[in-house]
Tab-separated table of C-alpha atoms in Angstrom:
chain	number	residue	atom	x	y	z
A	6	ALA	CA	77.389	-57.638	3.825
A	7	GLN	CA	77.212	-59.674	0.658
A	8	SER	CA	80.285	-59.603	-1.528
A	9	VAL	CA	81.436	-61.096	-4.791
A	10	SER	CA	85.116	-61.789	-5.372
A	11	GLN	CA	86.885	-62.165	-8.657
A	12	HIS	CA	90.472	-62.922	-7.820
A	13	ASN	CA	91.898	-62.604	-11.318
A	14	HIS	CA	92.102	-58.960	-12.274
A	15	HIS	CA	93.800	-59.394	-15.623
A	16	VAL	CA	94.278	-62.628	-17.526
A	17	ILE	CA	96.328	-62.911	-20.701
A	18	LEU	CA	95.963	-65.990	-22.876
A	19	SER	CA	96.953	-67.107	-26.335
A	20	GLU	CA	94.251	-68.155	-28.772
A	21	ALA	CA	93.080	-71.756	-28.293
A	22	ALA	CA	94.108	-71.769	-24.628
A	23	SER	CA	91.546	-72.836	-22.064
A	24	LEU	CA	89.984	-70.278	-19.765
A	25	GLU	CA	88.770	-70.422	-16.211
A	26	LEU	CA	87.796	-67.288	-14.314
A	27	GLY	CA	87.068	-67.559	-10.634
A	28	CYS	CA	84.069	-66.128	-8.810
A	29	ASN	CA	83.210	-66.549	-5.150
A	30	TYR	CA	80.400	-64.981	-3.173
A	31	SER	CA	79.837	-64.561	0.522
A	32	TYR	CA	76.097	-65.074	1.030
A	33	GLY	CA	74.932	-68.310	2.647
A	34	GLY	CA	71.358	-68.362	1.391
A	35	THR	CA	69.845	-69.091	-1.990
A	36	VAL	CA	71.266	-67.032	-4.828
A	37	ASN	CA	70.915	-66.507	-8.532
A	38	LEU	CA	74.246	-66.249	-10.329
A	39	PHE	CA	75.259	-64.472	-13.504
A	40	TRP	CA	78.219	-63.797	-15.715
A	41	TYR	CA	78.194	-60.626	-17.800
A	42	VAL	CA	80.667	-59.604	-20.468
A	43	GLN	CA	81.631	-56.126	-21.612
A	44	TYR	CA	83.395	-56.061	-24.988
A	45	PRO	CA	85.482	-52.958	-25.715
A	46	GLY	CA	83.149	-50.051	-26.407
A	47	GLN	CA	80.014	-52.112	-25.947
A	48	HIS	CA	77.257	-52.607	-23.378
A	49	LEU	CA	77.297	-55.179	-20.635
A	50	GLN	CA	75.735	-58.363	-21.988
A	51	LEU	CA	74.547	-61.471	-20.191
A	52	LEU	CA	76.724	-64.516	-20.914
A	53	LEU	CA	74.892	-67.031	-18.778
A	54	LYS	CA	72.847	-67.426	-15.621
A	55	TYR	CA	72.075	-69.980	-12.959
A	56	PHE	CA	68.767	-70.013	-11.124
A	57	SER	CA	68.320	-73.662	-10.106
A	58	GLY	CA	68.710	-77.217	-11.372
A	59	ASP	CA	71.788	-78.504	-13.194
A	60	PRO	CA	74.767	-76.681	-11.659
A	61	LEU	CA	76.593	-76.739	-14.985
A	62	VAL	CA	75.114	-74.031	-17.161
A	63	LYS	CA	75.926	-73.233	-20.739
A	64	GLY	CA	75.841	-69.757	-22.156
A	65	ILE	CA	76.485	-67.994	-25.406
A	66	LYS	CA	79.682	-68.209	-27.460
A	67	GLY	CA	80.788	-71.532	-25.962
A	68	PHE	CA	81.036	-70.336	-22.361
A	69	GLU	CA	79.903	-72.431	-19.425
A	70	ALA	CA	79.940	-72.065	-15.667
A	71	GLU	CA	79.672	-74.451	-12.768
A	72	PHE	CA	77.909	-73.642	-9.525
A	73	ILE	CA	79.528	-75.361	-6.546
A	74	LYS	CA	77.358	-74.566	-3.570
A	75	SER	CA	79.771	-75.949	-0.965
A	76	LYS	CA	82.494	-73.640	-2.246
A	77	PHE	CA	80.248	-70.625	-2.852
A	78	SER	CA	81.746	-70.509	-6.334
A	79	PHE	CA	80.529	-69.957	-9.868
A	80	ASN	CA	83.572	-70.203	-12.125
A	81	LEU	CA	83.416	-69.366	-15.802
A	82	ARG	CA	85.075	-71.642	-18.334
A	83	LYS	CA	85.730	-71.886	-22.042
A	84	PRO	CA	87.757	-74.736	-23.569
A	85	SER	CA	89.362	-72.678	-26.329
A	86	VAL	CA	89.410	-68.874	-26.362
A	87	GLN	CA	89.432	-66.684	-29.424
A	88	TRP	CA	90.814	-63.207	-29.986
A	89	SER	CA	87.219	-61.957	-30.053
A	90	ASP	CA	86.791	-63.039	-26.426
A	91	THR	CA	88.963	-60.129	-25.342
A	92	ALA	CA	86.703	-58.276	-22.936
A	93	GLU	CA	85.959	-57.623	-19.288
A	94	TYR	CA	83.987	-60.301	-17.457
A	95	PHE	CA	81.819	-59.662	-14.429
A	96	CYS	CA	80.345	-62.164	-12.033
A	97	ALA	CA	77.100	-61.085	-10.341
A	98	VAL	CA	74.873	-62.429	-7.612
A	99	LYS	CA	71.261	-61.797	-6.752
A	100	ILE	CA	69.931	-62.899	-3.395
A	101	THR	CA	66.634	-64.612	-4.152
A	102	THR	CA	64.799	-63.296	-1.130
A	103	GLY	CA	66.342	-59.883	-1.255
A	104	ALA	CA	66.017	-56.733	-3.252
A	105	ASN	CA	65.903	-56.833	-7.000
A	106	ASN	CA	69.500	-55.807	-7.581
A	107	LEU	CA	72.737	-57.463	-8.539
A	108	PHE	CA	75.961	-57.546	-6.549
A	109	PHE	CA	78.878	-57.460	-8.941
A	110	GLY	CA	82.483	-58.526	-8.657
A	111	THR	CA	85.165	-56.040	-9.665
A	112	GLY	CA	85.637	-57.743	-13.009
A	113	THR	CA	88.375	-59.667	-14.789
A	114	ARG	CA	89.959	-58.259	-17.891
A	115	LEU	CA	90.746	-60.960	-20.435
A	116	THR	CA	93.243	-60.284	-23.196
A	117	VAL	CA	93.568	-62.951	-25.879
A	118	ILE	CA	96.680	-62.771	-28.004
A	119	PRO	CA	96.278	-63.962	-31.601
B	174	LYS	CA	63.438	-53.625	-30.429
B	175	ALA	CA	65.564	-50.663	-29.389
B	176	GLY	CA	67.893	-51.185	-26.465
B	177	VAL	CA	68.354	-49.137	-23.339
B	178	THR	CA	69.441	-45.609	-24.178
B	179	GLN	CA	71.230	-43.191	-21.903
B	180	THR	CA	71.869	-39.506	-22.368
B	181	PRO	CA	74.193	-37.806	-22.382
B	182	ARG	CA	76.996	-40.242	-23.117
B	183	TYR	CA	79.702	-37.982	-21.725
B	184	LEU	CA	79.581	-35.211	-19.199
B	185	ILE	CA	82.177	-32.979	-17.586
B	186	LYS	CA	81.281	-31.057	-14.457
B	187	THR	CA	83.117	-29.266	-11.683
B	188	ARG	CA	82.987	-29.914	-7.969
B	189	GLY	CA	79.897	-28.548	-6.286
B	190	GLN	CA	77.731	-28.645	-9.388
B	191	GLN	CA	74.798	-30.955	-9.876
B	192	VAL	CA	74.039	-33.269	-12.754
B	193	THR	CA	71.031	-35.118	-14.162
B	194	LEU	CA	71.367	-38.276	-16.201
B	195	SER	CA	68.600	-39.830	-18.239
B	196	CYS	CA	67.701	-43.418	-19.100
B	197	SER	CA	65.071	-44.741	-21.477
B	198	PRO	CA	64.343	-48.426	-20.902
B	199	ILE	CA	63.461	-51.020	-23.480
B	200	SER	CA	59.847	-50.636	-24.537
B	201	GLY	CA	57.614	-52.559	-22.158
B	202	HIS	CA	60.176	-52.753	-19.370
B	203	ARG	CA	58.946	-51.252	-16.140
B	204	SER	CA	61.949	-51.680	-13.882
B	205	VAL	CA	64.963	-49.414	-14.131
B	206	SER	CA	68.085	-49.877	-12.028
B	207	TRP	CA	71.109	-47.609	-11.794
B	208	TYR	CA	74.675	-48.686	-11.128
B	209	GLN	CA	77.923	-46.793	-10.653
B	210	GLN	CA	81.002	-48.339	-12.262
B	211	THR	CA	84.498	-47.299	-11.165
B	212	PRO	CA	87.854	-49.034	-11.696
B	213	GLY	CA	88.379	-49.599	-7.986
B	214	GLN	CA	84.900	-50.549	-6.834
B	215	GLY	CA	83.459	-52.218	-9.917
B	216	LEU	CA	79.699	-51.950	-10.363
B	217	GLN	CA	77.733	-50.824	-7.361
B	218	PHE	CA	73.969	-50.667	-7.147
B	219	LEU	CA	72.488	-47.199	-6.674
B	220	PHE	CA	68.719	-47.689	-6.787
B	221	GLU	CA	65.857	-49.355	-8.592
B	222	TYR	CA	62.580	-47.872	-9.738
B	223	PHE	CA	59.441	-49.757	-10.620
B	224	SER	CA	56.145	-48.144	-11.543
B	225	GLU	CA	57.425	-44.690	-10.589
B	226	THR	CA	58.404	-45.838	-7.082
B	227	GLN	CA	61.852	-46.372	-5.684
B	228	ARG	CA	61.828	-50.028	-4.739
B	229	ASN	CA	65.397	-50.509	-3.538
B	230	LYS	CA	68.339	-48.314	-2.694
B	231	GLY	CA	72.019	-49.053	-2.401
B	232	ASN	CA	74.497	-47.646	0.054
B	233	PHE	CA	75.041	-44.197	-1.422
B	234	PRO	CA	74.681	-40.775	0.209
B	235	GLY	CA	71.545	-38.710	-0.154
B	236	ARG	CA	73.242	-36.587	-2.828
B	237	PHE	CA	72.299	-39.372	-5.214
B	238	SER	CA	68.623	-39.424	-6.064
B	239	GLY	CA	66.392	-40.548	-8.858
B	240	ARG	CA	62.909	-40.723	-10.193
B	241	GLN	CA	60.862	-42.572	-12.744
B	242	PHE	CA	58.160	-41.208	-14.983
B	243	SER	CA	54.908	-42.788	-16.064
B	244	ASN	CA	56.486	-43.903	-19.356
B	245	SER	CA	59.169	-45.762	-17.325
B	246	ARG	CA	61.925	-43.345	-18.322
B	247	SER	CA	64.169	-42.618	-15.395
B	248	GLU	CA	66.500	-39.864	-14.310
B	249	MET	CA	69.161	-39.819	-11.665
B	250	ASN	CA	70.510	-36.697	-10.078
B	251	VAL	CA	73.728	-36.088	-8.215
B	252	SER	CA	73.996	-32.868	-6.265
B	253	THR	CA	77.092	-31.171	-4.885
B	254	LEU	CA	79.421	-33.211	-7.045
B	255	GLU	CA	82.663	-34.534	-5.601
B	256	LEU	CA	85.767	-35.730	-7.414
B	257	GLY	CA	84.959	-39.286	-6.332
B	258	ASP	CA	81.701	-39.198	-8.244
B	259	SER	CA	83.630	-39.520	-11.493
B	260	ALA	CA	82.430	-42.822	-12.899
B	261	LEU	CA	80.479	-44.593	-15.576
B	262	TYR	CA	76.809	-44.597	-14.622
B	263	LEU	CA	74.903	-47.534	-16.035
B	264	CYS	CA	71.194	-47.949	-16.348
B	265	ALA	CA	69.581	-51.370	-16.663
B	266	SER	CA	65.995	-52.187	-17.499
B	267	SER	CA	64.016	-55.358	-17.002
B	268	LEU	CA	60.472	-56.605	-17.301
B	269	THR	CA	60.359	-57.450	-13.621
B	270	THR	CA	56.935	-57.864	-12.249
B	271	SER	CA	56.394	-57.434	-8.562
B	272	GLY	CA	58.512	-59.923	-6.625
B	273	GLY	CA	60.085	-61.505	-9.690
B	274	PHE	CA	63.441	-61.105	-11.347
B	275	ASN	CA	64.151	-60.919	-15.034
B	276	GLU	CA	67.356	-60.387	-16.939
B	277	GLN	CA	68.641	-56.868	-16.709
B	278	PHE	CA	69.564	-55.233	-20.014
B	279	PHE	CA	72.224	-52.574	-19.711
B	280	GLY	CA	72.624	-49.292	-21.538
B	281	PRO	CA	75.932	-47.879	-22.792
B	282	GLY	CA	76.347	-45.674	-19.749
B	283	THR	CA	77.051	-42.027	-19.108
B	284	ARG	CA	80.695	-41.204	-18.430
B	285	LEU	CA	80.771	-38.456	-15.796
B	286	THR	CA	84.009	-36.637	-15.102
B	287	VAL	CA	84.166	-34.257	-12.154
B	288	LEU	CA	86.998	-31.732	-12.205
């Protein structure tokens, strides 16, 4: 069965530190990849997505992610975090030839200390 | 444009009861997907409806069911509630035409607590 792994459950950083959150998936075929963010008390929002083309994708609020096909990874990065980035981050995968649903990782909680 | 709305926002039920949750998608969106979010399992796909038909179903028991109306509003029902059904139930809508995939927009969720 397809699975999505986020190995960091809780990450604590000081403001201005760099961020990298890991995401690995287990499907060998063609996938679409997503990062969603859930700010405290708010809806899940799409940060960025990868469908094809340049494996380095840029999203909102200065986030970017790199798709490395050989490693089945789609890690999220931000050079300098802010207190307002405190949230839960979810990696998600859609199999392109499969059903129209997303497989989510269990999420990584990011706490940014001012 | 109004976002995805879900009602009720909070619900408390006891074991054995049944519950119905409602989701109104963004205007013009025809696909509605439901997910269950729990601390241990994360977000898990329940089912997707498109044009009043269930198009996909996740790995959940038959106690979980849903439907979609002609105006694209969707309901999900859980019968014979169990303690483990306590979760945040999220609805997501998208434009998705047949065979395509568009961004899913999520609602705020319904927090179900089973006592």
